PDB file of C-alpha atoms in Angstrom:
ATOM      1  CA  MET A 151     -10.263 -42.689   6.861  1.00 35.00           C
ATOM      2  CA  SER A 152      -7.626 -39.951   6.020  1.00 38.00           C
ATOM      3  CA  ALA A 153      -8.239 -36.650   7.365  1.00 43.00           C
ATOM      4  CA  LYS A 154      -9.409 -33.935   5.520  1.00 45.00           C
ATOM      5  CA  ALA A 155      -7.047 -31.692   5.147  1.00 45.00           C
ATOM      6  CA  SER A 156      -8.053 -28.295   6.866  1.00 44.00           C
ATOM      7  CA  PRO A 157      -8.964 -25.010   4.474  1.00 57.00           C
ATOM      8  CA  THR A 158      -5.646 -22.106   4.420  1.00 73.00           C
ATOM      9  CA  LYS A 159      -6.560 -19.665   6.567  1.00 86.00           C
ATOM     10  CA  LYS A 160      -6.917 -16.130   4.935  1.00 94.00           C
ATOM     11  CA  LYS A 161      -4.950 -13.328   6.053  1.00 97.00           C
ATOM     12  CA  SER A 162      -6.759 -10.535   7.628  1.00 98.00           C
ATOM     13  CA  ILE A 163      -5.341  -7.282   6.614  1.00 98.00           C
ATOM     14  CA  ILE A 164      -6.486  -3.833   6.614  1.00 98.00           C
ATOM     15  CA  ILE A 165      -5.917  -1.609   3.912  1.00 98.00           C
ATOM     16  CA  ASP A 166      -4.895   1.399   4.393  1.00 98.00           C
ATOM     17  CA  CYS A 167      -4.476   3.949   1.394  1.00 98.00           C
ATOM     18  CA  ASP A 168      -5.061   6.832   0.040  1.00 97.00           C
ATOM     19  CA  PRO A 169      -6.656   6.422  -3.618  1.00 97.00           C
ATOM     20  CA  GLY A 170      -4.712   6.800  -6.026  1.00 90.00           C
ATOM     21  CA  VAL A 171      -3.946   4.869  -9.099  1.00 93.00           C
ATOM     22  CA  ASP A 172      -1.984   1.910  -7.718  1.00 94.00           C
ATOM     23  CA  ASP A 173      -3.157   2.194  -4.259  1.00 97.00           C
ATOM     24  CA  THR A 174      -6.655   1.323  -6.501  1.00 97.00           C
ATOM     25  CA  LEU A 175      -5.135  -1.659  -8.073  1.00 97.00           C
ATOM     26  CA  ALA A 176      -4.042  -3.019  -4.905  1.00 98.00           C
ATOM     27  CA  ILE A 177      -7.061  -3.026  -3.323  1.00 98.00           C
ATOM     28  CA  LEU A 178      -8.357  -5.159  -6.530  1.00 98.00           C
ATOM     29  CA  PHE A 179      -5.932  -7.510  -6.587  1.00 98.00           C
ATOM     30  CA  ALA A 180      -6.281  -7.729  -2.587  1.00 98.00           C
ATOM     31  CA  LEU A 181      -9.887  -8.469  -3.483  1.00 98.00           C
ATOM     32  CA  GLY A 182      -9.250 -10.828  -5.747  1.00 98.00           C
ATOM     33  CA  SER A 183      -7.329 -12.946  -4.327  1.00 98.00           C
ATOM     34  CA  PRO A 184      -9.077 -15.602  -1.529  1.00 97.00           C
ATOM     35  CA  GLU A 185      -5.877 -16.115   0.361  1.00 98.00           C
ATOM     36  CA  LEU A 186      -7.024 -12.291   1.954  1.00 98.00           C
ATOM     37  CA  ASP A 187      -9.797 -11.401   3.973  1.00 98.00           C
ATOM     38  CA  VAL A 188     -10.019  -7.445   3.855  1.00 98.00           C
ATOM     39  CA  LYS A 189     -11.593  -6.334   6.905  1.00 98.00           C
ATOM     40  CA  ALA A 190     -12.049  -2.421   6.137  1.00 98.00           C
ATOM     41  CA  ILE A 191     -10.769   0.454   4.260  1.00 98.00           C
ATOM     42  CA  THR A 192      -9.256   3.169   6.218  1.00 98.00           C
ATOM     43  CA  THR A 193      -8.253   6.293   3.995  1.00 98.00           C
ATOM     44  CA  VAL A 194      -5.552   8.744   5.101  1.00 98.00           C
ATOM     45  CA  CYS A 195      -4.851  12.358   3.081  1.00 97.00           C
ATOM     46  CA  GLY A 196      -2.369  11.601   0.214  1.00 96.00           C
ATOM     47  CA  ASN A 197      -2.417  11.273  -3.001  1.00 94.00           C
ATOM     48  CA  VAL A 198      -5.679  13.542  -2.693  1.00 96.00           C
ATOM     49  CA  PRO A 199      -7.922  15.434   0.181  1.00 97.00           C
ATOM     50  CA  LEU A 200      -9.458  12.681   2.420  1.00 98.00           C
ATOM     51  CA  GLU A 201     -12.842  13.061   0.946  1.00 97.00           C
ATOM     52  CA  VAL A 202     -11.668  12.343  -2.539  1.00 97.00           C
ATOM     53  CA  CYS A 203      -9.613   9.473  -1.022  1.00 97.00           C
ATOM     54  CA  THR A 204     -12.806   8.452   0.557  1.00 98.00           C
ATOM     55  CA  GLN A 205     -14.930   8.813  -2.500  1.00 98.00           C
ATOM     56  CA  ASN A 206     -13.008   6.674  -4.272  1.00 97.00           C
ATOM     57  CA  ALA A 207     -12.953   3.753  -2.338  1.00 98.00           C
ATOM     58  CA  LEU A 208     -15.522   3.711  -2.043  1.00 98.00           C
ATOM     59  CA  LYS A 209     -16.227   3.807  -5.387  1.00 98.00           C
ATOM     60  CA  ILE A 210     -13.481   0.753  -5.866  1.00 98.00           C
ATOM     61  CA  LEU A 211     -15.600  -1.282  -3.841  1.00 98.00           C
ATOM     62  CA  GLU A 212     -18.814  -0.589  -5.919  1.00 98.00           C
ATOM     63  CA  LEU A 213     -16.431  -1.383  -8.981  1.00 97.00           C
ATOM     64  CA  ALA A 214     -15.777  -4.786  -7.545  1.00 97.00           C
ATOM     65  CA  GLY A 215     -19.111  -5.539  -6.008  1.00 97.00           C
ATOM     66  CA  ARG A 216     -17.640  -5.385  -2.140  1.00 97.00           C
ATOM     67  CA  THR A 217     -19.337  -3.056  -0.896  1.00 97.00           C
ATOM     68  CA  ASP A 218     -19.926  -5.367   2.457  1.00 98.00           C
ATOM     69  CA  ILE A 219     -16.410  -3.752   3.000  1.00 98.00           C
ATOM     70  CA  PRO A 220     -16.667  -1.047   5.200  1.00 98.00           C
ATOM     71  CA  VAL A 221     -14.461   2.029   4.243  1.00 98.00           C
ATOM     72  CA  HIS A 222     -13.504   4.588   7.148  1.00 98.00           C
ATOM     73  CA  ALA A 223     -12.097   8.052   6.987  1.00 98.00           C
ATOM     74  CA  GLY A 224      -9.214   9.292   9.193  1.00 98.00           C
ATOM     75  CA  CYS A 225      -6.687  11.852   9.351  1.00 98.00           C
ATOM     76  CA  ASP A 226      -7.037  15.068   6.807  1.00 98.00           C
ATOM     77  CA  SER A 227      -3.242  16.307   7.530  1.00 98.00           C
ATOM     78  CA  PRO A 228      -0.416  15.255   8.163  1.00 98.00           C
ATOM     79  CA  MET A 229       1.206  15.347  12.366  1.00 98.00           C
ATOM     80  CA  ILE A 230       2.927  18.643  11.871  1.00 97.00           C
ATOM     81  CA  GLY A 231       2.757  20.484   8.579  1.00 95.00           C
ATOM     82  CA  GLU A 232       0.508  21.118   5.587  1.00 96.00           C
ATOM     83  CA  PRO A 233      -0.513  18.489   3.347  1.00 96.00           C
ATOM     84  CA  ILE A 234       0.981  17.737   0.222  1.00 95.00           C
ATOM     85  CA  PHE A 235      -0.352  15.744  -2.588  1.00 92.00           C
ATOM     86  CA  GLY A 236       0.648  13.524  -5.438  1.00 83.00           C
ATOM     87  CA  LYS A 237       1.481  13.981  -9.335  1.00 77.00           C
ATOM     88  CA  PHE A 238       0.630  11.901 -11.030  1.00 70.00           C
ATOM     89  CA  HIS A 239      -2.728  10.902 -10.111  1.00 69.00           C
ATOM     90  CA  GLY A 240      -5.178  13.857 -11.189  1.00 72.00           C
ATOM     91  CA  ALA A 241      -7.556  15.757  -9.463  1.00 75.00           C
ATOM     92  CA  GLY A 242      -9.939  13.015  -9.087  1.00 83.00           C
ATOM     93  CA  GLY A 243      -7.108  10.538  -7.795  1.00 84.00           C
ATOM     94  CA  LEU A 244      -8.223   7.582 -10.538  1.00 93.00           C
ATOM     95  CA  GLY A 245      -6.064   9.353 -13.691  1.00 88.00           C
ATOM     96  CA  LYS A 246      -8.514   9.407 -16.363  1.00 88.00           C
ATOM     97  CA  LEU A 247     -10.989   6.924 -14.923  1.00 92.00           C
ATOM     98  CA  VAL A 248     -14.657   7.919 -14.593  1.00 92.00           C
ATOM     99  CA  LEU A 249     -16.391   5.465 -12.406  1.00 95.00           C
ATOM    100  CA  PRO A 250     -20.209   6.544 -11.147  1.00 94.00           C
ATOM    101  CA  ASP A 251     -20.092   8.267  -7.741  1.00 95.00           C
ATOM    102  CA  PRO A 252     -20.424   5.764  -4.979  1.00 97.00           C
ATOM    103  CA  VAL A 253     -23.937   4.621  -4.097  1.00 97.00           C
ATOM    104  CA  THR A 254     -23.165   3.726  -0.209  1.00 97.00           C
ATOM    105  CA  GLN A 255     -21.807   6.127   2.186  1.00 98.00           C
ATOM    106  CA  PRO A 256     -18.403   5.939   4.431  1.00 98.00           C
ATOM    107  CA  SER A 257     -18.506   5.076   8.016  1.00 98.00           C
ATOM    108  CA  PRO A 258     -19.543   7.637  10.726  1.00 98.00           C
ATOM    109  CA  GLN A 259     -16.343   6.032  12.497  1.00 98.00           C
ATOM    110  CA  HIS A 260     -13.009   7.114  12.497  1.00 98.00           C
ATOM    111  CA  ALA A 261     -10.387   4.453  10.614  1.00 98.00           C
ATOM    112  CA  VAL A 262      -7.825   4.878  13.757  1.00 98.00           C
ATOM    113  CA  GLY A 263     -11.244   3.721  16.117  1.00 98.00           C
ATOM    114  CA  LYS A 264     -11.757   1.147  12.930  1.00 98.00           C
ATOM    115  CA  MET A 265      -8.337  -0.811  13.211  1.00 98.00           C
ATOM    116  CA  ALA A 266      -8.683  -0.242  17.170  1.00 98.00           C
ATOM    117  CA  GLU A 267     -12.194  -2.096  17.083  1.00 98.00           C
ATOM    118  CA  LEU A 268     -10.972  -4.653  15.051  1.00 98.00           C
ATOM    119  CA  LEU A 269      -7.208  -5.736  17.077  1.00 98.00           C
ATOM    120  CA  ARG A 270      -9.032  -5.505  19.699  1.00 98.00           C
ATOM    121  CA  ALA A 271     -11.675  -8.237  18.351  1.00 98.00           C
ATOM    122  CA  ALA A 272      -8.534 -10.188  17.105  1.00 98.00           C
ATOM    123  CA  LYS A 273      -7.042  -9.868  20.783  1.00 97.00           C
ATOM    124  CA  THR A 274      -9.876 -10.962  22.031  1.00 97.00           C
ATOM    125  CA  ASN A 275      -9.850 -13.744  19.776  1.00 96.00           C
ATOM    126  CA  ASN A 276      -5.837 -15.131  20.503  1.00 97.00           C
ATOM    127  CA  GLU A 277      -5.591 -13.090  16.411  1.00 97.00           C
ATOM    128  CA  LYS A 278      -3.691 -10.912  14.556  1.00 97.00           C
ATOM    129  CA  LEU A 279      -4.073  -8.494  11.638  1.00 98.00           C
ATOM    130  CA  THR A 280      -1.573  -7.155   8.779  1.00 98.00           C
ATOM    131  CA  ILE A 281      -1.595  -3.605   8.427  1.00 98.00           C
ATOM    132  CA  CYS A 282      -0.810  -2.826   4.836  1.00 98.00           C
ATOM    133  CA  THR A 283       0.106   1.141   4.037  1.00 98.00           C
ATOM    134  CA  LEU A 284      -0.204   2.338   1.144  1.00 98.00           C
ATOM    135  CA  GLY A 285       0.156   6.409   1.697  1.00 98.00           C
ATOM    136  CA  PRO A 286       1.211   8.417   4.456  1.00 98.00           C
ATOM    137  CA  MET A 287       1.060   6.888   7.993  1.00 98.00           C
ATOM    138  CA  THR A 288      -0.143   9.024   9.662  1.00 98.00           C
ATOM    139  CA  ASN A 289      -3.359   7.105  10.954  1.00 98.00           C
ATOM    140  CA  LEU A 290      -1.300   4.109  11.793  1.00 98.00           C
ATOM    141  CA  ALA A 291       1.095   6.695  13.897  1.00 98.00           C
ATOM    142  CA  LEU A 292      -2.008   7.990  15.867  1.00 98.00           C
ATOM    143  CA  LEU A 293      -2.785   4.093  16.643  1.00 98.00           C
ATOM    144  CA  ILE A 294       0.164   2.761  18.182  1.00 98.00           C
ATOM    145  CA  LYS A 295      -0.102   6.275  20.096  1.00 98.00           C
ATOM    146  CA  LEU A 296      -3.326   6.086  21.519  1.00 98.00           C
ATOM    147  CA  HIS A 297      -3.817   2.295  21.812  1.00 98.00           C
ATOM    148  CA  PRO A 298       0.130   0.678  22.423  1.00 98.00           C
ATOM    149  CA  GLU A 299      -1.878  -2.144  24.556  1.00 97.00           C
ATOM    150  CA  LEU A 300      -2.812  -3.137  20.537  1.00 98.00           C
ATOM    151  CA  LEU A 301      -0.324  -3.294  19.015  1.00 98.00           C
ATOM    152  CA  SER A 302       0.971  -7.114  19.909  1.00 97.00           C
ATOM    153  CA  SER A 303      -2.038  -8.205  18.106  1.00 98.00           C
ATOM    154  CA  ILE A 304      -0.808  -6.362  14.761  1.00 98.00           C
ATOM    155  CA  GLU A 305       1.108  -9.648  12.698  1.00 98.00           C
ATOM    156  CA  CYS A 306       2.746  -7.458  10.773  1.00 98.00           C
ATOM    157  CA  VAL A 307       3.043  -3.753   8.911  1.00 98.00           C
ATOM    158  CA  VAL A 308       3.533  -4.290   5.000  1.00 98.00           C
ATOM    159  CA  SER A 309       4.367  -0.748   4.053  1.00 98.00           C
ATOM    160  CA  MET A 310       4.994   1.188   0.336  1.00 98.00           C
ATOM    161  CA  GLY A 311       7.229   4.013   0.902  1.00 98.00           C
ATOM    162  CA  GLY A 312      10.810   4.811   1.615  1.00 98.00           C
ATOM    163  CA  ALA A 313      13.898   4.891  -1.112  1.00 98.00           C
ATOM    164  CA  TYR A 314      17.108   3.625   0.300  1.00 98.00           C
ATOM    165  CA  ARG A 315      19.526   2.646  -2.930  1.00 96.00           C
ATOM    166  CA  ILE A 316      18.242   4.725  -5.050  1.00 94.00           C
ATOM    167  CA  ALA A 317      16.702   8.659  -4.908  1.00 94.00           C
ATOM    168  CA  GLY A 318      14.356   9.906  -3.909  1.00 95.00           C
ATOM    169  CA  ASN A 319      10.793  10.756  -6.532  1.00 92.00           C
ATOM    170  CA  ARG A 320       9.624  13.648  -5.134  1.00 91.00           C
ATOM    171  CA  THR A 321      12.782  14.976  -3.561  1.00 96.00           C
ATOM    172  CA  LEU A 322      16.861  14.479  -4.094  1.00 96.00           C
ATOM    173  CA  THR A 323      16.510  11.912  -1.024  1.00 96.00           C
ATOM    174  CA  SER A 324      12.788  11.062  -0.345  1.00 97.00           C
ATOM    175  CA  GLU A 325       9.977   9.261  -1.447  1.00 97.00           C
ATOM    176  CA  PHE A 326       6.352  10.788  -1.094  1.00 97.00           C
ATOM    177  CA  ASN A 327       4.292   8.397   1.108  1.00 98.00           C
ATOM    178  CA  MET A 328       7.535   9.341   3.761  1.00 98.00           C
ATOM    179  CA  LEU A 329       7.603  13.321   2.841  1.00 98.00           C
ATOM    180  CA  ALA A 330       3.646  13.309   3.213  1.00 98.00           C
ATOM    181  CA  ASP A 331       3.979  12.660   7.099  1.00 98.00           C
ATOM    182  CA  PRO A 332       8.183  11.506   8.159  1.00 98.00           C
ATOM    183  CA  HIS A 333       6.881  12.064  11.613  1.00 98.00           C
ATOM    184  CA  ALA A 334       4.208   9.393  11.696  1.00 98.00           C
ATOM    185  CA  ALA A 335       6.721   7.292   9.752  1.00 98.00           C
ATOM    186  CA  ARG A 336       9.532   6.932  12.220  1.00 98.00           C
ATOM    187  CA  ILE A 337       6.203   6.849  15.259  1.00 98.00           C
ATOM    188  CA  VAL A 338       5.722   3.810  13.241  1.00 98.00           C
ATOM    189  CA  TYR A 339       9.325   2.175  12.431  1.00 98.00           C
ATOM    190  CA  SER A 340       9.976   3.404  16.516  1.00 97.00           C
ATOM    191  CA  ALA A 341       7.466   0.485  17.506  1.00 98.00           C
ATOM    192  CA  GLY A 342       9.286  -2.608  17.190  1.00 97.00           C
ATOM    193  CA  LEU A 343       6.745  -4.087  14.947  1.00 98.00           C
ATOM    194  CA  ASP A 344       7.674  -6.319  12.467  1.00 98.00           C
ATOM    195  CA  TYR A 345       7.833  -4.714   9.154  1.00 98.00           C
ATOM    196  CA  VAL A 346       7.973  -5.412   5.617  1.00 98.00           C
ATOM    197  CA  ALA A 347       8.936  -2.228   3.645  1.00 98.00           C
ATOM    198  CA  LEU A 348       8.274  -2.076  -0.310  1.00 98.00           C
ATOM    199  CA  PRO A 349      10.257   1.033  -1.186  1.00 98.00           C
ATOM    200  CA  LEU A 350      11.150   2.223  -4.444  1.00 97.00           C
ATOM    201  CA  ASP A 351      14.562   0.328  -4.972  1.00 97.00           C
ATOM    202  CA  ALA A 352      11.478  -2.641  -5.782  1.00 97.00           C
ATOM    203  CA  THR A 353       8.795  -0.425  -6.834  1.00 96.00           C
ATOM    204  CA  HIS A 354      10.885   0.394  -9.847  1.00 95.00           C
ATOM    205  CA  GLN A 355      11.562  -2.319 -10.845  1.00 95.00           C
ATOM    206  CA  ALA A 356       7.827  -2.977 -11.330  1.00 95.00           C
ATOM    207  CA  MET A 357       7.054  -1.085 -14.776  1.00 93.00           C
ATOM    208  CA  THR A 358       4.090  -1.154 -16.581  1.00 93.00           C
ATOM    209  CA  SER A 359       5.357  -2.196 -20.099  1.00 90.00           C
ATOM    210  CA  PRO A 360       3.718  -1.746 -22.532  1.00 90.00           C
ATOM    211  CA  GLU A 361       3.429  -5.957 -23.239  1.00 92.00           C
ATOM    212  CA  ARG A 362       2.722  -6.086 -19.196  1.00 94.00           C
ATOM    213  CA  VAL A 363      -0.694  -3.517 -19.857  1.00 94.00           C
ATOM    214  CA  SER A 364      -1.455  -5.816 -22.468  1.00 95.00           C
ATOM    215  CA  TRP A 365      -2.565  -8.890 -20.187  1.00 95.00           C
ATOM    216  CA  PHE A 366      -4.643  -6.689 -18.797  1.00 96.00           C
ATOM    217  CA  LYS A 367      -7.304  -6.631 -22.064  1.00 94.00           C
ATOM    218  CA  GLY A 368      -9.973  -7.789 -22.445  1.00 90.00           C
ATOM    219  CA  GLY A 369     -12.576  -7.177 -20.201  1.00 90.00           C
ATOM    220  CA  GLU A 370     -16.635  -5.813 -19.596  1.00 93.00           C
ATOM    221  CA  ALA A 371     -16.586  -2.109 -19.864  1.00 92.00           C
ATOM    222  CA  GLY A 372     -17.543  -1.288 -16.065  1.00 94.00           C
ATOM    223  CA  SER A 373     -14.959  -4.561 -15.472  1.00 96.00           C
ATOM    224  CA  PRO A 374     -12.290  -4.139 -12.921  1.00 97.00           C
ATOM    225  CA  LEU A 375     -10.153  -5.597 -15.471  1.00 97.00           C
ATOM    226  CA  ALA A 376     -11.123  -3.263 -17.751  1.00 96.00           C
ATOM    227  CA  ALA A 377     -10.583   0.104 -15.316  1.00 96.00           C
ATOM    228  CA  THR A 378      -6.925  -1.699 -13.999  1.00 96.00           C
ATOM    229  CA  TYR A 379      -6.286  -1.750 -18.308  1.00 95.00           C
ATOM    230  CA  GLU A 380      -7.030   1.660 -18.627  1.00 94.00           C
ATOM    231  CA  LEU A 381      -5.358   3.269 -15.333  1.00 94.00           C
ATOM    232  CA  LEU A 382      -2.188   1.231 -16.880  1.00 93.00           C
ATOM    233  CA  SER A 383      -2.505   2.416 -19.426  1.00 89.00           C
ATOM    234  CA  GLY A 384      -2.200   5.739 -18.717  1.00 80.00           C
ATOM    235  CA  TRP A 385       0.889   5.380 -16.187  1.00 69.00           C
ATOM    236  CA  SER A 386       3.220   5.759 -18.026  1.00 63.00           C
ATOM    237  CA  ARG A 387       6.199   8.384 -17.217  1.00 59.00           C
ATOM    238  CA  ASN A 388       7.865   8.548 -20.431  1.00 59.00           C
ATOM    239  CA  ASP A 389      11.325   8.492 -18.707  1.00 60.00           C
ATOM    240  CA  PRO A 390      13.052   5.605 -19.589  1.00 62.00           C
ATOM    241  CA  ARG A 391      16.174   7.731 -19.239  1.00 62.00           C
ATOM    242  CA  ARG A 392      15.467   6.997 -15.202  1.00 67.00           C
ATOM    243  CA  TYR A 393      13.669   4.533 -15.201  1.00 65.00           C
ATOM    244  CA  GLY A 394      15.437   2.109 -17.197  1.00 68.00           C
ATOM    245  CA  SER A 395      12.168   1.772 -19.429  1.00 66.00           C
ATOM    246  CA  ASP A 396       9.090   2.546 -20.946  1.00 71.00           C
ATOM    247  CA  GLY A 397       6.328   2.888 -18.924  1.00 73.00           C
ATOM    248  CA  GLY A 398       5.484   3.733 -14.932  1.00 83.00           C
ATOM    249  CA  PRO A 399       6.621   2.135 -12.257  1.00 91.00           C
ATOM    250  CA  MET A 400       3.956  -0.006 -10.142  1.00 92.00           C
ATOM    251  CA  HIS A 401       4.411   1.388  -6.406  1.00 95.00           C
ATOM    252  CA  ASP A 402       1.002   0.161  -3.756  1.00 97.00           C
ATOM    253  CA  PRO A 403       0.358  -3.693  -5.789  1.00 97.00           C
ATOM    254  CA  LEU A 404       3.172  -4.727  -4.558  1.00 98.00           C
ATOM    255  CA  VAL A 405       1.816  -3.944  -1.109  1.00 98.00           C
ATOM    256  CA  THR A 406      -1.200  -6.827  -1.143  1.00 98.00           C
ATOM    257  CA  VAL A 407       0.744  -9.265  -4.156  1.00 98.00           C
ATOM    258  CA  TYR A 408       4.099  -9.571  -1.152  1.00 98.00           C
ATOM    259  CA  LEU A 409       1.191 -11.200   1.386  1.00 98.00           C
ATOM    260  CA  VAL A 410       0.255 -13.488  -1.814  1.00 98.00           C
ATOM    261  CA  ALA A 411       2.965 -14.182  -3.560  1.00 98.00           C
ATOM    262  CA  PRO A 412       6.243 -13.459  -1.246  1.00 98.00           C
ATOM    263  CA  HIS A 413       8.232 -15.487  -3.266  1.00 98.00           C
ATOM    264  CA  LEU A 414       7.873 -13.227  -6.098  1.00 98.00           C
ATOM    265  CA  PHE A 415       9.910 -10.903  -3.078  1.00 98.00           C
ATOM    266  CA  GLN A 416      13.719 -10.525  -1.808  1.00 98.00           C
ATOM    267  CA  THR A 417      14.378  -8.622   1.327  1.00 98.00           C
ATOM    268  CA  GLU A 418      17.298  -7.622   2.967  1.00 98.00           C
ATOM    269  CA  LEU A 419      17.103  -7.151   6.919  1.00 98.00           C
ATOM    270  CA  ALA A 420      17.757  -3.637   7.888  1.00 98.00           C
ATOM    271  CA  LYS A 421      16.190  -1.333  11.021  1.00 98.00           C
ATOM    272  CA  VAL A 422      14.658   1.634   9.531  1.00 98.00           C
ATOM    273  CA  PHE A 423      15.328   5.491  10.667  1.00 98.00           C
ATOM    274  CA  VAL A 424      12.906   8.194   9.133  1.00 98.00           C
ATOM    275  CA  GLU A 425      14.798  12.130   9.028  1.00 98.00           C
ATOM    276  CA  CYS A 426      12.590  14.474   9.791  1.00 97.00           C
ATOM    277  CA  ASP A 427      14.686  17.308  11.150  1.00 94.00           C
ATOM    278  CA  SER A 428      17.174  17.633   8.266  1.00 94.00           C
ATOM    279  CA  GLN A 429      15.885  20.344   5.805  1.00 91.00           C
ATOM    280  CA  LEU A 430      17.179  18.786   2.446  1.00 95.00           C
ATOM    281  CA  CYS A 431      16.749  15.295   3.503  1.00 97.00           C
ATOM    282  CA  TYR A 432      13.909  15.509   5.021  1.00 97.00           C
ATOM    283  CA  GLY A 433      11.422  12.347   4.585  1.00 98.00           C
ATOM    284  CA  GLN A 434      14.335  10.795   3.725  1.00 98.00           C
ATOM    285  CA  THR A 435      14.856   7.106   5.156  1.00 98.00           C
ATOM    286  CA  VAL A 436      17.939   5.501   6.357  1.00 98.00           C
ATOM    287  CA  ALA A 437      18.389   1.593   6.283  1.00 98.00           C
ATOM    288  CA  ASP A 438      20.798   0.393   8.518  1.00 98.00           C
ATOM    289  CA  TRP A 439      22.344  -2.885   6.316  1.00 98.00           C
ATOM    290  CA  TYR A 440      24.896  -4.040   9.049  1.00 97.00           C
ATOM    291  CA  GLY A 441      23.771  -3.579  12.253  1.00 97.00           C
ATOM    292  CA  GLN A 442      26.130  -0.008  12.883  1.00 98.00           C
ATOM    293  CA  THR A 443      23.958   1.596  15.114  1.00 97.00           C
ATOM    294  CA  GLY A 444      23.209  -1.455  17.528  1.00 97.00           C
ATOM    295  CA  GLU A 445      19.660  -1.151  16.735  1.00 96.00           C
ATOM    296  CA  LYS A 446      17.474  -4.369  16.350  1.00 96.00           C
ATOM    297  CA  ALA A 447      16.909  -4.799  12.827  1.00 97.00           C
ATOM    298  CA  ASP A 448      13.252  -5.235  12.732  1.00 96.00           C
ATOM    299  CA  ALA A 449      12.099  -4.500   9.065  1.00 98.00           C
ATOM    300  CA  GLN A 450      12.427  -7.291   5.731  1.00 98.00           C
ATOM    301  CA  ILE A 451      13.480  -4.391   3.285  1.00 98.00           C
ATOM    302  CA  VAL A 452      12.015  -5.718  -0.358  1.00 98.00           C
ATOM    303  CA  GLN A 453      15.441  -5.281  -2.531  1.00 98.00           C
ATOM    304  CA  LYS A 454      14.666  -7.491  -5.835  1.00 98.00           C
ATOM    305  CA  VAL A 455      11.175  -8.045  -7.081  1.00 98.00           C
ATOM    306  CA  ASN A 456       9.826 -10.523 -10.287  1.00 98.00           C
ATOM    307  CA  ALA A 457       7.962  -8.106 -12.389  1.00 97.00           C
ATOM    308  CA  ASP A 458       6.910 -10.710 -14.772  1.00 97.00           C
ATOM    309  CA  GLY A 459       5.647 -12.688 -11.683  1.00 98.00           C
ATOM    310  CA  VAL A 460       3.867  -9.621  -9.834  1.00 98.00           C
ATOM    311  CA  PHE A 461       2.299  -8.718 -13.349  1.00 97.00           C
ATOM    312  CA  SER A 462       0.916 -12.112 -14.094  1.00 97.00           C
ATOM    313  CA  ILE A 463      -0.675 -12.285 -11.151  1.00 98.00           C
ATOM    314  CA  MET A 464      -2.234  -9.374 -11.049  1.00 97.00           C
ATOM    315  CA  SER A 465      -3.782 -10.247 -14.058  1.00 97.00           C
ATOM    316  CA  GLU A 466      -4.860 -13.737 -13.004  1.00 97.00           C
ATOM    317  CA  ARG A 467      -6.831 -11.965  -9.692  1.00 98.00           C
ATOM    318  CA  ILE A 468      -8.053  -9.355 -11.572  1.00 97.00           C
ATOM    319  CA  ARG A 469      -9.890 -11.002 -13.987  1.00 96.00           C
ATOM    320  CA  SER A 470     -11.082 -13.319 -11.480  1.00 95.00           C
ATOM    321  CA  LEU A 471     -12.506 -10.670  -9.978  1.00 96.00           C
ATOM    322  CA  SER A 472     -14.400  -9.614 -12.763  1.00 92.00           C
ATOM    323  CA  GLN A 473     -15.469 -13.269 -13.996  1.00 88.00           C
ATOM    324  CA  ALA A 474     -17.008 -13.153 -10.139  1.00 76.00           C
ATOM    325  CA  GLY A 475     -18.799 -10.049 -10.800  1.00 62.00           C
TER     326      GLY A 475
END
């Protein structure tokens, strides 16, 4: 008698986010991927104010039929200074997409407390969690400061953020998530964890061309697929001089796609530093590609993306999520 193959163990993740058009797609992809077990959604001030982010997270889970996943609101401002907000998501955070007001409520526990609770449980069970950051790193930085004893239960931090070999998207040098709370990012990248970074270098390769957007057609009204098509259809930057093509860059979905299909990405190992002092370069991420600082390289920085592969698997998984509902 041959032994039965054991089922592949799901990867347990926390999605820390600021929904956000592209956060929405990252979450929907994760929920449509059987390889991933989303333990919680935590929100942070970023693209829109914290309260709006949290309401959007609840709306997304209701859209996907996954109200079993708790939503925990986190930090409503950066560690130092005043919040800045995104420019491309609209006042409600979801572009022109209108979703019903959520029926469910966020959990009363603070996001950082929930992160700690889940990591503590993982430690007890000799397991690990992957933390996905789709917005400013404020919540994760606070977790690191308050609960350093739990960091050994973090398998990896997979983040959308930074700009290395290309210009910033909010200032000359800085990507929005890093600029919104560089002090938090510096704490995170100094904690000695394992990191995967998906910077603008990668996300600007994943453009929403008309052909790729068409792959998301056909969803029934009110389905995740129909919502995704509407979001993608309105995401064009109309700036081919900058991006090399029509459409707009897909940022946050690359994080959750990476977890499922890392073969679609090529990375380079480096140590990451975050600038918090220079006025001109505030929020800039700097990579030590060649070991010049002598510090340990611990971040896999994505530099190449198979964009057609990314959009193909996104459409497959979000379509599957829609059919399951």
